PDB file of C-alpha atoms in Angstrom:
ATOM      1  CA  UNK V  25       2.529  21.689  25.041  1.00 42.00           C
ATOM      2  CA  UNK V  26       3.505  23.111  28.430  1.00 44.00           C
ATOM      3  CA  UNK V  27       4.524  21.291  31.578  1.00 49.00           C
ATOM      4  CA  UNK V  28       5.588  22.387  35.041  1.00 51.00           C
ATOM      5  CA  UNK V  29       3.244  25.402  34.719  1.00 49.00           C
ATOM      6  CA  UNK V  30       5.775  27.021  32.391  1.00 66.00           C
ATOM      7  CA  UNK V  31       4.986  28.626  29.053  1.00 94.00           C
ATOM      8  CA  UNK V  32       8.114  27.839  27.068  1.00 97.00           C
ATOM      9  CA  UNK V  33       7.345  30.392  24.365  1.00 97.00           C
ATOM     10  CA  UNK V  34       7.393  33.052  27.094  1.00 97.00           C
ATOM     11  CA  UNK V  35      10.907  31.882  27.938  1.00 98.00           C
ATOM     12  CA  UNK V  36      11.919  32.168  24.272  1.00 98.00           C
ATOM     13  CA  UNK V  37      10.446  35.681  24.240  1.00 98.00           C
ATOM     14  CA  UNK V  38      12.485  36.595  27.343  1.00 98.00           C
ATOM     15  CA  UNK V  39      15.608  35.470  25.500  1.00 98.00           C
ATOM     16  CA  UNK V  40      14.692  37.589  22.479  1.00 98.00           C
ATOM     17  CA  UNK V  41      13.986  40.692  24.570  1.00 98.00           C
ATOM     18  CA  UNK V  42      17.296  40.242  26.376  1.00 98.00           C
ATOM     19  CA  UNK V  43      19.144  40.085  23.065  1.00 97.00           C
ATOM     20  CA  UNK V  44      17.401  43.165  21.706  1.00 97.00           C
ATOM     21  CA  UNK V  45      17.949  45.187  24.873  1.00 98.00           C
ATOM     22  CA  UNK V  46      21.655  44.280  24.950  1.00 98.00           C
ATOM     23  CA  UNK V  47      22.012  45.020  21.205  1.00 98.00           C
ATOM     24  CA  UNK V  48      23.152  41.450  20.537  1.00 98.00           C
ATOM     25  CA  UNK V  49      21.029  41.031  17.407  1.00 97.00           C
ATOM     26  CA  UNK V  50      17.502  40.642  16.058  1.00 95.00           C
ATOM     27  CA  UNK V  51      14.293  39.648  17.850  1.00 97.00           C
ATOM     28  CA  UNK V  52      14.978  35.949  17.882  1.00 97.00           C
ATOM     29  CA  UNK V  53      14.985  33.865  21.036  1.00 98.00           C
ATOM     30  CA  UNK V  54      14.781  30.127  21.601  1.00 98.00           C
ATOM     31  CA  UNK V  55      14.627  27.511  24.305  1.00 98.00           C
ATOM     32  CA  UNK V  56      15.023  23.757  24.033  1.00 98.00           C
ATOM     33  CA  UNK V  57      13.019  21.526  26.354  1.00 98.00           C
ATOM     34  CA  UNK V  58      13.481  17.873  27.220  1.00 98.00           C
ATOM     35  CA  UNK V  59      11.439  15.931  29.753  1.00 97.00           C
ATOM     36  CA  UNK V  60       9.723  19.110  30.901  1.00 96.00           C
ATOM     37  CA  UNK V  61      12.972  20.984  31.635  1.00 97.00           C
ATOM     38  CA  UNK V  62      14.714  23.729  29.686  1.00 98.00           C
ATOM     39  CA  UNK V  63      18.063  22.289  28.618  1.00 98.00           C
ATOM     40  CA  UNK V  64      19.206  25.128  26.355  1.00 98.00           C
ATOM     41  CA  UNK V  65      18.616  28.827  25.834  1.00 98.00           C
ATOM     42  CA  UNK V  66      19.736  31.282  23.219  1.00 98.00           C
ATOM     43  CA  UNK V  67      19.030  34.521  21.453  1.00 98.00           C
ATOM     44  CA  UNK V  68      20.382  36.124  18.316  1.00 98.00           C
ATOM     45  CA  UNK V  69      24.022  37.115  18.937  1.00 98.00           C
ATOM     46  CA  UNK V  70      25.017  38.016  15.380  1.00 98.00           C
ATOM     47  CA  UNK V  71      25.971  41.593  16.308  1.00 98.00           C
ATOM     48  CA  UNK V  72      27.572  40.677  19.635  1.00 98.00           C
ATOM     49  CA  UNK V  73      29.806  37.963  18.176  1.00 98.00           C
ATOM     50  CA  UNK V  74      30.167  39.321  14.644  1.00 98.00           C
ATOM     51  CA  UNK V  75      29.164  35.890  13.400  1.00 98.00           C
ATOM     52  CA  UNK V  76      26.249  35.362  10.964  1.00 96.00           C
ATOM     53  CA  UNK V  77      25.632  31.837  12.302  1.00 97.00           C
ATOM     54  CA  UNK V  78      24.758  32.983  15.835  1.00 98.00           C
ATOM     55  CA  UNK V  79      20.992  32.829  15.391  1.00 98.00           C
ATOM     56  CA  UNK V  80      18.826  32.194  18.430  1.00 98.00           C
ATOM     57  CA  UNK V  81      18.151  28.576  17.524  1.00 98.00           C
ATOM     58  CA  UNK V  82      21.828  27.841  16.909  1.00 98.00           C
ATOM     59  CA  UNK V  83      22.798  29.450  20.204  1.00 98.00           C
ATOM     60  CA  UNK V  84      20.165  27.383  22.038  1.00 98.00           C
ATOM     61  CA  UNK V  85      21.401  24.193  20.336  1.00 98.00           C
ATOM     62  CA  UNK V  86      24.994  24.978  21.341  1.00 98.00           C
ATOM     63  CA  UNK V  87      23.879  25.676  24.914  1.00 98.00           C
ATOM     64  CA  UNK V  88      21.834  22.470  25.162  1.00 98.00           C
ATOM     65  CA  UNK V  89      24.656  20.364  23.724  1.00 98.00           C
ATOM     66  CA  UNK V  90      27.102  21.890  26.182  1.00 98.00           C
ATOM     67  CA  UNK V  91      24.725  21.383  29.107  1.00 98.00           C
ATOM     68  CA  UNK V  92      24.039  17.736  28.229  1.00 98.00           C
ATOM     69  CA  UNK V  93      27.536  16.898  27.003  1.00 98.00           C
ATOM     70  CA  UNK V  94      26.268  15.516  23.701  1.00 98.00           C
ATOM     71  CA  UNK V  95      25.530  16.526  20.140  1.00 98.00           C
ATOM     72  CA  UNK V  96      22.352  14.428  20.140  1.00 98.00           C
ATOM     73  CA  UNK V  97      19.253  16.248  21.396  1.00 98.00           C
ATOM     74  CA  UNK V  98      16.811  13.434  20.591  1.00 98.00           C
ATOM     75  CA  UNK V  99      13.532  13.735  22.443  1.00 98.00           C
ATOM     76  CA  UNK V 100      13.750  17.505  22.762  1.00 98.00           C
ATOM     77  CA  UNK V 101      11.438  20.290  21.632  1.00 98.00           C
ATOM     78  CA  UNK V 102      12.409  23.751  20.365  1.00 98.00           C
ATOM     79  CA  UNK V 103      10.382  26.886  21.070  1.00 98.00           C
ATOM     80  CA  UNK V 104      11.442  29.877  19.016  1.00 98.00           C
ATOM     81  CA  UNK V 105      10.067  33.349  18.360  1.00 98.00           C
ATOM     82  CA  UNK V 106      10.260  32.991  14.566  1.00 96.00           C
ATOM     83  CA  UNK V 107      10.145  30.247  11.973  1.00 95.00           C
ATOM     84  CA  UNK V 108      13.670  28.865  11.650  1.00 95.00           C
ATOM     85  CA  UNK V 109      15.702  29.871   8.601  1.00 93.00           C
ATOM     86  CA  UNK V 110      17.191  27.063   6.470  1.00 91.00           C
ATOM     87  CA  UNK V 111      20.528  27.179   8.347  1.00 94.00           C
ATOM     88  CA  UNK V 112      18.799  26.807  11.707  1.00 96.00           C
ATOM     89  CA  UNK V 113      16.428  24.178  10.369  1.00 95.00           C
ATOM     90  CA  UNK V 114      19.458  22.190   9.234  1.00 95.00           C
ATOM     91  CA  UNK V 115      21.000  22.513  12.698  1.00 98.00           C
ATOM     92  CA  UNK V 116      17.731  21.422  14.282  1.00 98.00           C
ATOM     93  CA  UNK V 117      17.669  18.324  12.080  1.00 97.00           C
ATOM     94  CA  UNK V 118      21.349  17.530  12.783  1.00 98.00           C
ATOM     95  CA  UNK V 119      20.642  17.814  16.528  1.00 98.00           C
ATOM     96  CA  UNK V 120      17.682  15.385  16.244  1.00 98.00           C
ATOM     97  CA  UNK V 121      15.213  17.826  17.798  1.00 98.00           C
ATOM     98  CA  UNK V 122      11.816  16.223  17.336  1.00 97.00           C
ATOM     99  CA  UNK V 123       9.397  19.186  17.326  1.00 97.00           C
ATOM    100  CA  UNK V 124       9.492  22.933  16.638  1.00 97.00           C
ATOM    101  CA  UNK V 125       7.020  25.526  17.875  1.00 97.00           C
ATOM    102  CA  UNK V 126       7.523  28.964  16.338  1.00 97.00           C
ATOM    103  CA  UNK V 127       5.797  32.314  16.826  1.00 97.00           C
ATOM    104  CA  UNK V 128       6.208  34.556  13.768  1.00 95.00           C
ATOM    105  CA  UNK V 129       6.412  33.141  10.241  1.00 93.00           C
ATOM    106  CA  UNK V 130       8.703  33.972   7.306  1.00 89.00           C
ATOM    107  CA  UNK V 131       6.422  36.734   6.030  1.00 91.00           C
ATOM    108  CA  UNK V 132       6.398  38.384   9.469  1.00 93.00           C
ATOM    109  CA  UNK V 133      10.197  38.259   9.534  1.00 92.00           C
ATOM    110  CA  UNK V 134      10.382  39.824   6.085  1.00 89.00           C
ATOM    111  CA  UNK V 135       8.128  42.705   7.160  1.00 92.00           C
ATOM    112  CA  UNK V 136      10.684  43.819   9.746  1.00 91.00           C
ATOM    113  CA  UNK V 137      13.593  43.738   7.316  1.00 88.00           C
ATOM    114  CA  UNK V 138      15.059  40.243   7.540  1.00 88.00           C
ATOM    115  CA  UNK V 139      15.666  38.436   4.258  1.00 81.00           C
ATOM    116  CA  UNK V 140      15.164  34.819   5.294  1.00 77.00           C
ATOM    117  CA  UNK V 141      12.810  34.163   2.394  1.00 75.00           C
ATOM    118  CA  UNK V 142      15.575  34.271  -0.258  1.00 77.00           C
ATOM    119  CA  UNK V 143      17.467  31.467   1.440  1.00 78.00           C
ATOM    120  CA  UNK V 144      14.671  28.948   1.043  1.00 75.00           C
ATOM    121  CA  UNK V 145      15.465  28.665  -2.676  1.00 73.00           C
ATOM    122  CA  UNK V 146      19.226  29.161  -2.374  1.00 70.00           C
ATOM    123  CA  UNK V 147      20.056  25.454  -2.340  1.00 69.00           C
ATOM    124  CA  UNK V 148      18.532  25.086  -5.793  1.00 70.00           C
ATOM    125  CA  UNK V 149      20.931  27.783  -7.049  1.00 72.00           C
ATOM    126  CA  UNK V 150      24.057  26.140  -5.615  1.00 71.00           C
ATOM    127  CA  UNK V 151      25.363  25.254  -9.085  1.00 72.00           C
ATOM    128  CA  UNK V 152      26.070  28.958  -9.650  1.00 76.00           C
ATOM    129  CA  UNK V 153      28.572  29.138  -6.786  1.00 76.00           C
ATOM    130  CA  UNK V 154      29.854  25.588  -6.267  1.00 77.00           C
ATOM    131  CA  UNK V 155      32.167  23.316  -8.214  1.00 82.00           C
ATOM    132  CA  UNK V 156      33.552  19.875  -7.448  1.00 84.00           C
ATOM    133  CA  UNK V 157      37.330  19.759  -7.012  1.00 91.00           C
ATOM    134  CA  UNK V 158      39.847  17.047  -5.992  1.00 93.00           C
ATOM    135  CA  UNK V 159      37.110  14.500  -5.349  1.00 91.00           C
ATOM    136  CA  UNK V 160      39.560  11.552  -5.413  1.00 95.00           C
ATOM    137  CA  UNK V 161      41.686  13.078  -2.643  1.00 93.00           C
ATOM    138  CA  UNK V 162      38.606  13.860  -0.598  1.00 93.00           C
ATOM    139  CA  UNK V 163      37.242  10.334  -1.088  1.00 94.00           C
ATOM    140  CA  UNK V 164      40.531   9.042   0.380  1.00 95.00           C
ATOM    141  CA  UNK V 165      39.885  11.253   3.400  1.00 94.00           C
ATOM    142  CA  UNK V 166      36.395   9.779   3.738  1.00 93.00           C
ATOM    143  CA  UNK V 167      37.816   6.232   3.453  1.00 93.00           C
ATOM    144  CA  UNK V 168      40.406   7.058   6.122  1.00 93.00           C
ATOM    145  CA  UNK V 169      37.675   8.333   8.447  1.00 91.00           C
ATOM    146  CA  UNK V 170      35.379   5.406   7.738  1.00 91.00           C
ATOM    147  CA  UNK V 171      38.126   2.829   8.349  1.00 91.00           C
ATOM    148  CA  UNK V 172      39.269   4.589  11.523  1.00 90.00           C
ATOM    149  CA  UNK V 173      35.749   4.678  12.898  1.00 83.00           C
ATOM    150  CA  UNK V 174      34.543   1.271  11.686  1.00 78.00           C
ATOM    151  CA  UNK V 175      32.456  -0.263  14.422  1.00 64.00           C
ATOM    152  CA  UNK V 176      32.610   2.864  16.584  1.00 68.00           C
ATOM    153  CA  UNK V 177      29.092   4.043  15.872  1.00 55.00           C
TER     154      UNK V 177
END
């Protein structure tokens, strides 16, 4: 789990403590490792940036992508102080991160006042707040994109 004599979870904890001490957000810190090197770091910056998507994992993903100049983090590992929420888990999957090590679980997070647990069933309730509209126009957009990028990927 650790290489180069470094405990990566300790590095995630340092990120979290930094965020707490600077009043950036909750106790959530993350690092992303590839080939034994930390390629991205982040901590919760929801309060600092006034943005609910600035979770520690998302900040670490953004940092790693910037540092590597790519959106594809294949072959990397995420260390994070708490089990990723559904938004972060989605970001982790989109980034192709292959493994996640987390410290505290959802129940631990709930005990300190975070409501992550309700979001795990939110996707099933999407019919209450979503409705399809102008699908034909949007399909034309998709066709335009697909034709423009044919053979590119």
